Coordinates of C-alpha atoms and ligand atoms in Angstrom, one line a residue:
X30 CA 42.5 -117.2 115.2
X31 CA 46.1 -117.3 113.5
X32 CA 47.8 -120.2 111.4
X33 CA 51.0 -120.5 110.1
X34 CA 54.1 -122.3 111.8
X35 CA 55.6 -120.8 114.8
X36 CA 59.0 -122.0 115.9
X37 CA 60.3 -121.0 119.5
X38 CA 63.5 -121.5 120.2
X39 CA 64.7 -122.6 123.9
X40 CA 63.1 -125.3 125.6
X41 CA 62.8 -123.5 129.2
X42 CA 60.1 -122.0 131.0
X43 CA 60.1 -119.0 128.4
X44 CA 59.6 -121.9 125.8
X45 CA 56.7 -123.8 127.5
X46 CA 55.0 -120.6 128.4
X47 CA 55.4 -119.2 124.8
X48 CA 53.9 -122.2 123.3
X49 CA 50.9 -122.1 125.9
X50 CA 50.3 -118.6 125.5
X51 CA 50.4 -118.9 121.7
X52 CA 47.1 -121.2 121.8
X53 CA 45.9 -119.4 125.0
X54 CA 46.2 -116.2 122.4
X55 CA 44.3 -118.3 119.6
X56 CA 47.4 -119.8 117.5
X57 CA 45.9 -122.8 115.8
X58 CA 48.5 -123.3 113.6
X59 CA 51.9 -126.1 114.5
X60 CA 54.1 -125.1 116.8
X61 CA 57.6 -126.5 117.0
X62 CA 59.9 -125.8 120.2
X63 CA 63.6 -126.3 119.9
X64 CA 65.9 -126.7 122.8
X65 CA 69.3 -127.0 123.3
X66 CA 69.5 -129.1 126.7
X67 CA 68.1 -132.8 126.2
X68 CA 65.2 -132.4 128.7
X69 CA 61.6 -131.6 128.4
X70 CA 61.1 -128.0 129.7
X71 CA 62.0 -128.0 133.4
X72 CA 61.9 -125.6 136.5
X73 CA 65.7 -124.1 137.7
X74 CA 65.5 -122.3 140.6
X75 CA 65.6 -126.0 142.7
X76 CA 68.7 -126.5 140.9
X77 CA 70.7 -124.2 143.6
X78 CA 67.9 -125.8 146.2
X79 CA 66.6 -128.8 146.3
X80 CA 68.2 -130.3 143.5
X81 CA 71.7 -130.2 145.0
X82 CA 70.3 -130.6 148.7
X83 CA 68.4 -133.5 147.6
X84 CA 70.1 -136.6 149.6
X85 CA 69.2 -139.1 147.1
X86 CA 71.3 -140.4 144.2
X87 CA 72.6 -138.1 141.3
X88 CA 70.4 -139.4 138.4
X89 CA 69.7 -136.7 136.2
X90 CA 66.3 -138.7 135.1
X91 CA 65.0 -138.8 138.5
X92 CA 66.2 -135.2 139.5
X93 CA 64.6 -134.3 136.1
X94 CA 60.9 -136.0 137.3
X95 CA 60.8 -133.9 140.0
X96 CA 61.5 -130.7 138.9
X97 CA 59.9 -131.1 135.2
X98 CA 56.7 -128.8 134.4
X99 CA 53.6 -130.4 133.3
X100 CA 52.2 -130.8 130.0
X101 CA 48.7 -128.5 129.6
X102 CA 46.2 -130.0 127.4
X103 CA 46.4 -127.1 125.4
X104 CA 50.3 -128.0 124.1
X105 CA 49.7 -131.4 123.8
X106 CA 50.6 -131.0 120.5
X107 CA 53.4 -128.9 120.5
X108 CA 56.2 -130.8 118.9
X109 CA 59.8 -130.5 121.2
X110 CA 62.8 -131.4 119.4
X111 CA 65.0 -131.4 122.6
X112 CA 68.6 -132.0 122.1
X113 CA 68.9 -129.5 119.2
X114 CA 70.4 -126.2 119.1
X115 CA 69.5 -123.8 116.5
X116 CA 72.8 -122.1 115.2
X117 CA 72.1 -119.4 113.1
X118 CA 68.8 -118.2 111.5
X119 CA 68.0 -115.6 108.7
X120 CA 65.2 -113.6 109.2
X121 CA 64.7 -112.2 106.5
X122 CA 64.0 -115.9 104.8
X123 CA 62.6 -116.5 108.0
X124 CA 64.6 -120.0 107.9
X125 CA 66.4 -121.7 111.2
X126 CA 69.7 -123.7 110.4
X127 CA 69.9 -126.7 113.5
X128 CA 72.9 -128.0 114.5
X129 CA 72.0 -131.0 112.7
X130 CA 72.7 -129.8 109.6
X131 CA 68.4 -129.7 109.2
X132 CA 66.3 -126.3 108.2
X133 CA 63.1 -125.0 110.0
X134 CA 61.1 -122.6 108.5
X135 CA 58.5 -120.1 110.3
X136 CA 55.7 -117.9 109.5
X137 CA 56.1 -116.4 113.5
X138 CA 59.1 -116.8 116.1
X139 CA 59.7 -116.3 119.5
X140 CA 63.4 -116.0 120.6
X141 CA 63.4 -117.7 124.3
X142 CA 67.2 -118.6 124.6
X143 CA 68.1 -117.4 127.8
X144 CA 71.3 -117.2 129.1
X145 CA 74.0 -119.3 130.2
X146 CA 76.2 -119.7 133.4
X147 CA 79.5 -117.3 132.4
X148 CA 83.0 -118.6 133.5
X149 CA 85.8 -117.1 134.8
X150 CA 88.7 -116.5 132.6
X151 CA 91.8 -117.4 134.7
X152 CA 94.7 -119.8 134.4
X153 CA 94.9 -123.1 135.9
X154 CA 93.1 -126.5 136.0
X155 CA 89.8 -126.5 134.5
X156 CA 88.6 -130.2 136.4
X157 CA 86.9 -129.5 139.4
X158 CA 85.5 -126.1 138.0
X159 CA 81.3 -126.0 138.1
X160 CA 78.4 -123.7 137.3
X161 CA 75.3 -124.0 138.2
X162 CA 72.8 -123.1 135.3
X163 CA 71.2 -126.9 133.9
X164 CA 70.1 -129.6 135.3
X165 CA 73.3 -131.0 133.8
X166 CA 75.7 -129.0 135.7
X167 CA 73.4 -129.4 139.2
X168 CA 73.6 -133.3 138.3
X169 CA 77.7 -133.1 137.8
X170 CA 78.1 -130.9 140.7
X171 CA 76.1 -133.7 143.2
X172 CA 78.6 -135.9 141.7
X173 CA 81.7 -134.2 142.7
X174 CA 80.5 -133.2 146.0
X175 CA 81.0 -136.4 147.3
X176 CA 84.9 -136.1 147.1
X177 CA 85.0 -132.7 147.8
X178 CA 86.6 -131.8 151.2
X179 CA 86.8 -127.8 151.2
X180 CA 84.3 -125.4 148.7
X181 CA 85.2 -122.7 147.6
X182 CA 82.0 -120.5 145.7
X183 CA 82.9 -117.4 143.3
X184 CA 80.4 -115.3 143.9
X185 CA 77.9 -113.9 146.2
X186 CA 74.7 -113.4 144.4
X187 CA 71.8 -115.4 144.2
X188 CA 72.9 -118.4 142.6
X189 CA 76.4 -117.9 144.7
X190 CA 75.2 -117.7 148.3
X191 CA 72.2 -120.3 147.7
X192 CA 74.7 -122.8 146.3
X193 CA 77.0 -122.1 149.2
X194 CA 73.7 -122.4 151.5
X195 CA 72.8 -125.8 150.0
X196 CA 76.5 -127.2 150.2
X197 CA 76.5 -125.9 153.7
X198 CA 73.5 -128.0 154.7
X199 CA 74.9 -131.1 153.2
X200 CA 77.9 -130.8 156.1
X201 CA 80.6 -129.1 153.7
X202 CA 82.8 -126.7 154.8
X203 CA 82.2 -123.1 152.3
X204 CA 83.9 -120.0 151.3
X205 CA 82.4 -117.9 149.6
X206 CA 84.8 -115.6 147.6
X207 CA 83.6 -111.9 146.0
X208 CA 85.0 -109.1 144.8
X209 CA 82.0 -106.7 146.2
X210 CA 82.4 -105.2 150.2
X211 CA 79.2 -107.6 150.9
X212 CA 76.9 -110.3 149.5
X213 CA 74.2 -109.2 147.1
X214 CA 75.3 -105.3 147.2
X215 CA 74.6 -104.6 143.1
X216 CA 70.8 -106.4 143.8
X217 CA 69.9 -105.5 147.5
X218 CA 72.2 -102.6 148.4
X219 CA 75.3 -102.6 150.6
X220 CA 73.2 -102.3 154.1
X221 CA 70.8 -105.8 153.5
X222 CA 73.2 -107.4 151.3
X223 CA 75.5 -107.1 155.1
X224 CA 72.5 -108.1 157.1
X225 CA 72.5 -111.6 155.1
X226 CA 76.2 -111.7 154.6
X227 CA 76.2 -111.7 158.9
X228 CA 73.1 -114.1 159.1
X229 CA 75.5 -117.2 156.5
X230 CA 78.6 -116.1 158.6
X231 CA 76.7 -116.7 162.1
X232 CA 75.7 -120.5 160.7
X233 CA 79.3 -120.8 159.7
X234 CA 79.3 -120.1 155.7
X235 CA 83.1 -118.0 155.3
X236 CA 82.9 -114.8 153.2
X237 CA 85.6 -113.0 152.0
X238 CA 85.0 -110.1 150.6
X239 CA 86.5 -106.9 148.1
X240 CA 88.4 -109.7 146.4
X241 CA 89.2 -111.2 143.2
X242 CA 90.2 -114.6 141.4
X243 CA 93.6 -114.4 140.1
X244 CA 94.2 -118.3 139.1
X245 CA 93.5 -121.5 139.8
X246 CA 96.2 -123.9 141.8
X247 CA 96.4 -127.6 140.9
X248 CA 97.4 -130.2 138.9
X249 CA 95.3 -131.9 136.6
X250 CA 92.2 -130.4 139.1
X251 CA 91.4 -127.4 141.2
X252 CA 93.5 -127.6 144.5
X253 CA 93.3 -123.8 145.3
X254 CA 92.4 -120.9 144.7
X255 CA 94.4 -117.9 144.2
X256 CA 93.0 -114.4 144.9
X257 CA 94.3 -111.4 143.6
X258 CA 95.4 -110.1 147.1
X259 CA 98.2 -112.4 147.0
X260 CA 96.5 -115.2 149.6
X261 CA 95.2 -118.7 148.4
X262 CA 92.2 -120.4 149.5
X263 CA 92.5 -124.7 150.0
X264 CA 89.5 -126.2 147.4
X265 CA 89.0 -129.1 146.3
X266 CA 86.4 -128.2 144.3
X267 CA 85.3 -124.9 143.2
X268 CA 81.4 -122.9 142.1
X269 CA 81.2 -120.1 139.5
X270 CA 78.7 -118.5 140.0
X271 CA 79.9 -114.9 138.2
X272 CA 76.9 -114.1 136.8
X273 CA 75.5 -115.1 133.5
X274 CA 75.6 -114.7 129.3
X275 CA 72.7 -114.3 126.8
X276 CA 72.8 -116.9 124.2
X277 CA 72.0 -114.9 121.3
X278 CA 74.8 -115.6 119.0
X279 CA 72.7 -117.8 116.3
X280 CA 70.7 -114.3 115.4
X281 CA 73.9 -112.3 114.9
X282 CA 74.2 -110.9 110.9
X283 CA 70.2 -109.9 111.3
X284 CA 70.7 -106.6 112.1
X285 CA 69.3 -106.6 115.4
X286 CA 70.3 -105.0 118.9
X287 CA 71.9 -107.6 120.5
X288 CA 74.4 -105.8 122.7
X289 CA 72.6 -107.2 125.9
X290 CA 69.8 -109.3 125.2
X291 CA 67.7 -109.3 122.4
X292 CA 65.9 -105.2 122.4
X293 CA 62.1 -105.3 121.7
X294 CA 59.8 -103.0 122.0
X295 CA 56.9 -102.6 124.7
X296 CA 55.0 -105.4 122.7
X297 CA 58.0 -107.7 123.0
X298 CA 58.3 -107.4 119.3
X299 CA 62.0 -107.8 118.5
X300 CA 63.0 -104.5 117.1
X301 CA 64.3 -104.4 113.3
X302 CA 62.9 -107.9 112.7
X303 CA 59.3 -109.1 111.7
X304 CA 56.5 -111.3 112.9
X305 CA 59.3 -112.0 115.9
X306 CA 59.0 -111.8 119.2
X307 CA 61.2 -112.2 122.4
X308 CA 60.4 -113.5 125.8
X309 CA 62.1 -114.1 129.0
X310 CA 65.9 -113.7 130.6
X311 CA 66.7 -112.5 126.6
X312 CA 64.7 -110.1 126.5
X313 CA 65.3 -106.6 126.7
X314 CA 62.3 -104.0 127.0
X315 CA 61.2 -101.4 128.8
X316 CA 58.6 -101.4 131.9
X317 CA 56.2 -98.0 132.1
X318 CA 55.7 -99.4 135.6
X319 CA 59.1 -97.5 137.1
X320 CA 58.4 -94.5 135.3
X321 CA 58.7 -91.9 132.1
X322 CA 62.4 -92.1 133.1
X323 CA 63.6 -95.3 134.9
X324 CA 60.8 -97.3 132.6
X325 CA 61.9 -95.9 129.2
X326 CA 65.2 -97.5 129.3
X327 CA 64.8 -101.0 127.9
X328 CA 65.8 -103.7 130.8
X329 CA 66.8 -107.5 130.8
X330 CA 65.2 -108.8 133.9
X331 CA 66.6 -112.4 135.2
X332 CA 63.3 -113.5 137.8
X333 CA 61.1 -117.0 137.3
X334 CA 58.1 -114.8 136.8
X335 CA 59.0 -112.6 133.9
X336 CA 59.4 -116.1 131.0
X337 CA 55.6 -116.0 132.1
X338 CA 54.3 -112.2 132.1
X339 CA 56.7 -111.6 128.7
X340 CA 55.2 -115.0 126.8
X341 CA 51.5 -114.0 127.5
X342 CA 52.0 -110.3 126.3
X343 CA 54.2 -111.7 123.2
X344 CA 52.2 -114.6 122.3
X345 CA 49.1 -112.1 122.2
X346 CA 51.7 -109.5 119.8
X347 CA 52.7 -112.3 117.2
X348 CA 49.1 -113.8 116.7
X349 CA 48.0 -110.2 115.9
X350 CA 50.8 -109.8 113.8
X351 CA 50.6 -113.2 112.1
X352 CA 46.8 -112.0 111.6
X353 CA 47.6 -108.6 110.6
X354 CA 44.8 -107.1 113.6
X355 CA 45.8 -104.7 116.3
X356 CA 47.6 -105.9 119.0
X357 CA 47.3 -105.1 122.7
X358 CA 46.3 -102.0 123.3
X359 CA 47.5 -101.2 127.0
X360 CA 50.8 -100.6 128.2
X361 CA 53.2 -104.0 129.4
X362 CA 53.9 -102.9 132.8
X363 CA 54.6 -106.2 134.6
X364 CA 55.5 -106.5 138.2
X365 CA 59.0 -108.5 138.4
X366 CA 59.0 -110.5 141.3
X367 CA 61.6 -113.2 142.8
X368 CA 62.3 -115.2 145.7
X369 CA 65.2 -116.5 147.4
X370 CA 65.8 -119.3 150.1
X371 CA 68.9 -118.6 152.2
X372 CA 68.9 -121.2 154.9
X373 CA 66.2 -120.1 157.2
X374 CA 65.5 -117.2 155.6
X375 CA 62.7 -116.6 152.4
X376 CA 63.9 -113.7 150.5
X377 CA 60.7 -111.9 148.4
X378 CA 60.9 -109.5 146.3
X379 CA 58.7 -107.2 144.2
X380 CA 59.7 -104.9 141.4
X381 CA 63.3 -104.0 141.0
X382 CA 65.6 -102.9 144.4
X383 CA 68.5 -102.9 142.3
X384 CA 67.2 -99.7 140.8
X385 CA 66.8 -98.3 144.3
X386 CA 69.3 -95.0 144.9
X387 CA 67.7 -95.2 148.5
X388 CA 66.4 -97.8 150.8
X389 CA 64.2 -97.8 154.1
X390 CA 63.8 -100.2 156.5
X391 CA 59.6 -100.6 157.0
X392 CA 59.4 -103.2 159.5
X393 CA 61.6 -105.0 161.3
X394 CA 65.8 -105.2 162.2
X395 CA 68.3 -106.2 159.6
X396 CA 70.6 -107.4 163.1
X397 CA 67.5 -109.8 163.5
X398 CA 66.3 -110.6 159.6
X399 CA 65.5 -114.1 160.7
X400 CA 62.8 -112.7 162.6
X401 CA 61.3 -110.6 159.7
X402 CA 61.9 -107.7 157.6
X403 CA 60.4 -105.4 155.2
X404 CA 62.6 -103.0 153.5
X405 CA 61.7 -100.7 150.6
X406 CA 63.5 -99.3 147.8
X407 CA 63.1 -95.5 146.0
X408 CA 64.6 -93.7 143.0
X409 CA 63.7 -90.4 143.2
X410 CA 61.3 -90.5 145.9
X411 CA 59.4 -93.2 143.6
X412 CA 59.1 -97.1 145.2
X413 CA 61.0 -99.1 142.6
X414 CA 61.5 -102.3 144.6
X415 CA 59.9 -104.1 148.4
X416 CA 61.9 -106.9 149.8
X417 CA 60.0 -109.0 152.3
X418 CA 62.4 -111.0 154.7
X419 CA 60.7 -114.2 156.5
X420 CA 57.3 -112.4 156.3
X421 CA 54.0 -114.9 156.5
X422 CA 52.8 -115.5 152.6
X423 CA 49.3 -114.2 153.6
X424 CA 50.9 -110.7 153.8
X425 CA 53.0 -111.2 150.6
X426 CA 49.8 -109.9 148.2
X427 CA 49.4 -106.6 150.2
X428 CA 53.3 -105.8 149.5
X429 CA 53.3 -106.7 145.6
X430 CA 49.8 -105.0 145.3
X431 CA 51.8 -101.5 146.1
X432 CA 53.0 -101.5 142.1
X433 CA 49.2 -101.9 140.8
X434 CA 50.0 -98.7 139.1
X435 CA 53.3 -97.2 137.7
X436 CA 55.7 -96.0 140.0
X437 CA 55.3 -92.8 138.6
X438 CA 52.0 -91.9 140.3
X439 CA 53.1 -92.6 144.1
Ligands
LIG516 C1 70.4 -122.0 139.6 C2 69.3 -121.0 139.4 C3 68.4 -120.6 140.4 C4 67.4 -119.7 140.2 N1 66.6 -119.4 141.2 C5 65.6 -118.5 141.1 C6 64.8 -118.1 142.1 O1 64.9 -118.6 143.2 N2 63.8 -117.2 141.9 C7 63.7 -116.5 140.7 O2 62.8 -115.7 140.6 N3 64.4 -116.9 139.6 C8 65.4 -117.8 139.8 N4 66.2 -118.2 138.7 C9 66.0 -117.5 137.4 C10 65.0 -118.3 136.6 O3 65.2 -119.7 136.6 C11 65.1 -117.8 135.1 O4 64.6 -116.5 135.2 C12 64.3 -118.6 134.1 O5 64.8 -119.9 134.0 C13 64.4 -117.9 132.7 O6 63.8 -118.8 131.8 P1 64.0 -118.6 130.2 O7 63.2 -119.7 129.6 O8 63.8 -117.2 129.8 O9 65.6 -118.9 130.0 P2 66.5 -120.1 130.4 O10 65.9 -120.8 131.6 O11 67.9 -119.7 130.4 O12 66.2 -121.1 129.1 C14 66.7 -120.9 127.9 C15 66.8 -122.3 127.1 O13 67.1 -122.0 125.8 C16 68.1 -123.0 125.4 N5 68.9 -122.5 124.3 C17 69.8 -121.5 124.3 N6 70.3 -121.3 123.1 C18 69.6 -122.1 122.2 C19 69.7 -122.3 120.8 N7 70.5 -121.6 120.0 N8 68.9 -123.3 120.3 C20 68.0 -124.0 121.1 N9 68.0 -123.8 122.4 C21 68.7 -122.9 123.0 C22 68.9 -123.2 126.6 O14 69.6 -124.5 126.5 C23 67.8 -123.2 127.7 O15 67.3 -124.5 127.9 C24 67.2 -119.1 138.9 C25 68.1 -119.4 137.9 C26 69.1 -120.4 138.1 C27 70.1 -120.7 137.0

């Protein structure tokens, strides 16, 4: 049992789950979530998905009633002040300045800002330019798409190629541009990330590859798009999907590591700060599960499952803390996991292939993904990652159950 006022800043999934996990954990004090966007806490990965597949009209309130997370009993409440940014806090005073010129004090606070969709910084018209990161930006990309003749995507990661998948299912014609030799290399390595890279080209998504941005063509909107091999692409409207920032600037002048993320400890307690906690895409902390080595080195991870794992663990820290009792006692070693829907094919993923050094191809031919793949990832003879292409969900447990235990011991 711990009082006091908790304040969570970001109204996401990392928010919701904080606030749950903080009564889950015993909190019985008020809780107060602040969030920047102007809707109740909603689910993103349909934004690249359904959202922009969805044939409908482009209302953002009826886009947001589908994809919105439901209220537990247990944050019923939990007051949300949507629509309000917090813009800089001092934690020593444990006080939060809002953008409305308002103060919020805390006893306990959990840091669940997230990040935000980066742009490319290149001349030329900025109309006709879209990320996809909020609801907002899914809602104003429907919008354009139904003037837009030619896309061009920046990008071939997740957010990238499932964009250019979506758009490519609505009956637009998409490029994909990248500066990587093939789709998803840094996450999947250079062998799968060609294997999908083939399987969009063969239903008629263009890649082109080991190439820049250089500038936008148009006037008064996007036209073209100029890559840094001298050739231009015809767009009329253009996706950046170049990977993402952390919104952490509202804690700067606290001390803190901040240089990717917010750095916390194994407890998700933010280091140099007090009675504060971090949770999700922001935070920054290392995993035993990949090892003494790997799983010392504190790591953002950017996966729908994580806001959840990191808000139980840190909701469970900061009610100990607020209670001045022990915390947890056992090592935070969760498994990440994501998923990806690319067309016809249902990308899953446990732990993290991107720390691979070496893959292996279990089951399966990557000529043939749509059929089914299994492909697993090693550092140093250790499993770090599994990637499960098109395979049934009943198998699905058997694969993630392979990281019950720290990499370290296989
Ligand atoms: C298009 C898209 C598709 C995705 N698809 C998948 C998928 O298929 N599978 C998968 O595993 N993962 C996917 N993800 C990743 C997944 O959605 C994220 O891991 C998850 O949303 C992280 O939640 P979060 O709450 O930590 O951060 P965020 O979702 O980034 O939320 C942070 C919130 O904090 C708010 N905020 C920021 N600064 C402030 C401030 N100063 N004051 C108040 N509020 C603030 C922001 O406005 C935002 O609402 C996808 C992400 C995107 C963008």
């Amino acid at each position: 049992m711990s009082t006091g006022h908790v304040v969570v800043v970001g109204g996401s999934l990392g928010g919701l789950r904080a606030a749950e996990q903080l009564r889950a954990a015993g909190h019985d004090g008020p809780v107060t979530v602040v969030g920047e966007e102007p809707w109740l806490p909603y689910n993103r990965p349909p934004l690249s998905k359904e959202v922009l597949a969805d044939p409908g009209d482009h209302d953002p309130a009826r886009l947001h009633a589908g994809i919105a997370f439901r209220r537990r009993a247990s944050v019923e409440d939990v007051e949300f002040r949507v629509g309000r940014r917090v813009v800089s806090a001092d934690l020593a005073r444990r006080a939060l300045a809002l953008d409305d010129g308002t103060a919020l004090t805390y006893d306990g606070l959990v840091v669940a800002t997230g990040l935000r969709a980066r742009r490319l910084a290149v001349p030329g018209p900025t109309e006709g330019r879209h990320v996809v990161r909020t609801l907002d930006d899914a809602c104003a990309l429907r919008a354009a798409i139904a003037d837009a003749s030619q896309v061009v995507v920046v990008g071939a990661g997740f957010v990238g190629c499932e964009t250019a998948a979506s758009l490519h299912t609505l009956g637009l014609p998409v490029t994909v541009v990248h500066p990587e030799a093939v789709a998803f290399e840094p996450a999947l390595g250079r062998e799968v990330g060609a294997a999908i890279q083939r399987h969009l080209e063969a239903a008629g998504i263009t890649f082109v590859s080991g190439v820049g941005v250089a500038a936008y063509a148009g006037v008064g909107a996007v036209a073209g798009v100029l890559l840094d091999d001298g050739r231009t692409l015809e767009a009329s409207l253009v996706v950046e999907a170049v990977g993402s920032a952390c919104n952490t600037e509202w804690l700067e002048g606290n001390g803190l590591d901040l240089s990717d993320g917010v750095l916390t400890d194994n407890d998700l307690r933010v280091v140099g700060a007090q009675r504060v906690v971090a949770v999700g895409d922001v935070s920054r902390f290392p995993n035993p599960l990949f090892g003494p080595d790997l799983g010392a080195r504190p790591r953002r991870v950017e996966h729908w499952s994580m806001p959840t794992d990191t808000a139980k663990r840190a909701a469970a820290t900061l009610v100990a803390d607020l209670a001045g009792t022990p915390g947890p006692d056992t090592p935070f070693a969760p498994t990440p996991s994501f998923w990806s829907d690319l067309l016809d094919l249902r990308l899953q993923a446990y732990g993290s292939p991107a720390l691979g050094s070496e893959l292996r191809l279990e089951e399966g031919d990557l000529a043939r993904l749509g059929d089914g793949a299994v492909v697993t990832y090693h550092h140093d003879g250790a499993l770090v990652g599994v990637l499960a292409v098109n395979i049934p969900p009943a198998r699905l447990r058997a694969l993630r159950d392979r990281f019950a235990a720290p990499v370290a011991v296989h």
